[in-house]
Short mmCIF file of C-alpha atoms in Angstrom, two decimals:
data_model
loop_
_atom_site.label_atom_id
_atom_site.label_comp_id
_atom_site.label_asym_id
_atom_site.label_seq_id
_atom_site.Cartn_x
_atom_site.Cartn_y
_atom_site.Cartn_z
CA MET A 1 60.57 -66.42 115.40
CA VAL A 2 60.99 -63.22 116.47
CA SER A 3 59.37 -61.56 113.96
CA VAL A 4 56.36 -63.67 114.50
CA LEU A 5 55.89 -62.74 118.27
CA LEU A 6 56.62 -58.88 117.15
CA GLY A 7 53.87 -59.10 114.74
CA VAL A 8 51.16 -60.32 117.15
CA VAL A 9 52.06 -57.92 119.83
CA VAL A 10 52.06 -54.78 117.63
CA LEU A 11 48.65 -55.95 116.16
CA ALA A 12 46.94 -57.06 119.44
CA GLY A 13 48.55 -53.16 121.02
CA CYS A 14 46.53 -51.63 118.54
CA GLY A 15 43.37 -52.04 120.06
CA PRO A 16 39.93 -51.61 118.93
CA SER A 17 39.66 -49.54 116.10
CA GLY A 18 36.29 -48.00 116.46
CA SER A 19 32.65 -48.83 117.90
CA GLY A 20 30.99 -51.51 117.01
CA GLY A 21 33.40 -52.85 113.98
CA SER A 22 33.26 -56.24 113.01
CA ASP A 23 37.16 -56.44 113.42
CA ASP A 24 37.43 -55.46 116.92
CA GLY A 25 36.64 -58.54 118.65
CA PRO A 26 39.39 -61.41 118.31
CA PRO A 27 39.53 -63.41 115.43
CA ARG A 28 37.00 -65.90 114.59
CA GLY A 29 39.03 -69.01 113.75
CA SER A 30 42.06 -68.05 115.02
CA ALA A 31 42.07 -70.09 118.69
CA GLU A 32 43.91 -72.57 117.27
CA PRO A 33 46.43 -73.12 114.81
CA ALA A 34 45.80 -74.90 111.49
CA ALA A 35 47.93 -76.81 109.85
CA SER A 36 49.04 -75.27 106.72
CA THR A 37 50.47 -76.39 103.73
CA GLY A 38 50.50 -72.84 102.03
CA THR A 39 48.37 -74.52 99.53
CA GLY A 40 45.22 -72.90 100.68
CA ALA A 41 43.71 -75.97 100.82
CA GLY A 42 43.87 -76.94 104.27
CA PRO A 43 41.27 -76.65 107.09
CA ALA A 44 39.49 -73.54 107.38
CA ALA A 45 37.22 -72.15 110.54
CA SER A 46 33.68 -71.19 109.55
CA PRO A 47 32.53 -67.76 110.19
CA ALA A 48 30.13 -67.17 113.16
CA PRO A 49 26.62 -66.43 111.92
CA SER A 50 25.79 -62.82 110.94
CA THR A 51 24.42 -60.63 113.64
CA GLY A 52 23.22 -57.69 112.15
CA PRO A 53 24.37 -55.00 109.36
CA GLY A 54 28.04 -54.35 108.70
CA THR A 55 28.88 -57.84 110.57
CA GLY A 56 30.49 -60.82 108.95
CA PRO A 57 33.12 -61.30 106.22
CA SER A 58 31.25 -60.64 102.85
CA ALA A 59 29.46 -57.43 104.66
CA VAL A 60 30.73 -54.32 103.72
CA PRO A 61 31.81 -52.45 106.81
CA ALA A 62 30.13 -49.16 107.83
CA PRO A 63 32.63 -46.39 106.72
CA ALA A 64 33.60 -45.69 110.48
CA ASP A 65 34.31 -49.76 110.82
CA THR A 66 37.83 -51.36 110.02
CA LEU A 67 37.64 -52.98 106.31
CA VAL A 68 41.59 -54.25 106.86
CA ARG A 69 44.17 -54.13 109.25
CA VAL A 70 47.81 -55.26 108.31
CA THR A 71 51.07 -55.47 109.78
CA ARG A 72 54.04 -55.95 108.02
CA SER A 73 57.27 -56.49 110.35
CA GLY A 74 61.19 -57.46 109.57
CA GLY A 75 63.00 -56.26 106.64
CA PHE A 76 66.82 -54.89 106.45
CA ALA A 77 66.17 -52.64 109.15
CA GLY A 78 63.98 -54.51 111.45
CA GLU A 79 61.04 -52.04 111.71
CA THR A 80 57.26 -52.67 112.04
CA HIS A 81 54.44 -50.60 110.34
CA THR A 82 50.95 -51.22 110.57
CA LEU A 83 48.08 -50.17 108.08
CA VAL A 84 44.40 -49.26 108.90
CA VAL A 85 41.96 -48.92 106.62
CA LYS A 86 38.38 -48.03 106.78
CA GLY A 87 35.42 -48.68 105.26
CA ASP A 88 35.14 -45.23 103.54
CA GLY A 89 39.16 -45.87 102.61
CA SER A 90 40.43 -43.55 105.10
CA TRP A 91 43.61 -45.33 106.54
CA SER A 92 45.90 -44.91 109.17
CA ARG A 93 49.75 -45.85 109.30
CA LEU A 94 51.37 -46.78 112.53
CA ASP A 95 54.71 -47.73 113.53
CA GLY A 96 56.10 -50.10 116.15
CA LYS A 97 54.51 -48.39 119.19
CA ALA A 98 51.36 -47.95 117.45
CA GLN A 99 52.20 -44.34 117.69
CA PRO A 100 50.37 -42.74 113.99
CA GLU A 101 52.71 -42.05 111.51
CA GLY A 102 50.26 -41.02 108.69
CA THR A 103 47.17 -40.82 107.24
CA GLY A 104 44.96 -40.75 103.69
CA LYS A 105 42.39 -41.84 101.81
CA LEU A 106 42.25 -44.30 99.09
CA SER A 107 40.28 -43.06 95.97
CA GLU A 108 37.36 -44.93 95.01
CA GLN A 109 39.40 -46.83 92.56
CA GLU A 110 41.61 -48.02 95.09
CA LEU A 111 39.69 -48.74 97.33
CA THR A 112 37.17 -50.66 94.93
CA ALA A 113 40.69 -52.94 94.04
CA LEU A 114 41.14 -53.60 97.93
CA ARG A 115 37.61 -54.55 97.94
CA THR A 116 37.88 -56.49 95.27
CA ALA A 117 41.40 -57.98 96.44
CA LEU A 118 39.88 -58.75 99.91
CA ARG A 119 36.79 -60.64 98.87
CA GLU A 120 39.14 -62.92 96.13
CA ALA A 121 41.38 -63.98 98.77
CA ASP A 122 38.32 -65.65 101.13
CA PHE A 123 39.55 -65.54 104.19
CA ALA A 124 37.53 -68.17 105.65
CA ARG A 125 39.74 -70.62 103.35
CA LEU A 126 43.74 -69.19 103.90
CA PRO A 127 45.92 -70.85 105.78
CA ARG A 128 46.03 -69.27 109.54
CA VAL A 129 50.12 -69.39 108.95
CA ALA A 130 51.12 -69.60 105.32
CA THR A 131 54.46 -71.28 104.89
CA GLY A 132 56.24 -73.20 102.44
CA GLY A 133 58.00 -70.04 100.11
CA PRO A 134 61.45 -69.89 99.58
CA LYS A 135 63.33 -68.37 102.50
CA ILE A 136 63.93 -64.24 101.82
CA TYR A 137 66.75 -63.36 103.95
CA ASP A 138 65.66 -59.76 105.75
CA GLY A 139 61.96 -59.97 103.99
CA PHE A 140 59.14 -59.12 105.69
CA PHE A 141 56.33 -60.87 107.92
CA HIS A 142 52.53 -59.65 107.26
CA THR A 143 49.55 -60.22 109.38
CA PHE A 144 46.79 -59.41 108.11
CA ALA A 145 43.10 -59.44 109.41
CA HIS A 146 39.99 -58.95 107.85
CA GLY A 147 36.30 -59.60 108.51
CA GLY A 148 37.15 -61.66 111.89
CA TYR A 149 39.89 -64.03 110.14
CA GLU A 150 43.61 -63.52 110.67
CA VAL A 151 46.25 -64.77 108.62
CA ALA A 152 50.11 -64.38 108.51
CA GLY A 153 53.21 -65.45 106.47
CA GLU A 154 56.56 -64.56 105.77
CA GLN A 155 57.14 -62.89 102.04
CA GLY A 156 57.49 -65.43 99.99
CA SER A 157 55.30 -67.64 101.29
CA LEU A 158 52.24 -65.74 100.96
CA PRO A 159 49.35 -67.38 98.73
CA PRO A 160 49.02 -65.08 95.83
CA ALA A 161 45.64 -63.74 96.59
CA LEU A 162 47.09 -62.22 99.94
CA GLU A 163 49.94 -60.68 97.48
CA ARG A 164 46.90 -59.20 95.96
CA VAL A 165 45.75 -57.61 98.91
CA ALA A 166 49.27 -56.55 99.99
CA ASP A 167 49.57 -54.53 96.25
CA ALA A 168 46.12 -53.02 96.85
CA LEU A 169 47.32 -51.01 100.09
CA PRO A 170 48.66 -47.83 100.81
CA PRO A 171 52.57 -47.73 101.62
CA PHE A 172 53.81 -49.01 104.64
CA THR A 173 56.08 -46.48 104.70
CA ALA A 174 56.12 -42.47 103.90
CA ARG A 175 57.72 -42.08 100.43
#
């Protein structure tokens, strides 16, 4: 429970990531918790209609707009790290206090793989909080924000589609 609250606090503390980004407002469909069976077959929120270029879950964000924001907390050391990936593949890694830790840029191939994983994950149909997997002590809790949707879950409970998104991300820590 503490890791859930910490993940939400850290994610909320990240603030807007650019001007006019489709990911800058509160996530659509996250105001009410949805019942989750961990299967992805639960009720899903409907996205708000698109109001222009670069908006809506299927639109390609402008290079300066946020493509995806993922916070990972927990683990043996109980650390929190957030990755913010922009539409052009540039990324920033933040620590638990939302202080910059590193930056980089995905190659075209890596960016394509991430975009594919995000599209295939179909955030609108995922449970808001994935549950039901085996308990992994000292595991990680992930919170994903993409296309106006926010989904979260513990390691071991994430749907395979979110695992593929996590695998396509830059590293959460410096190597």
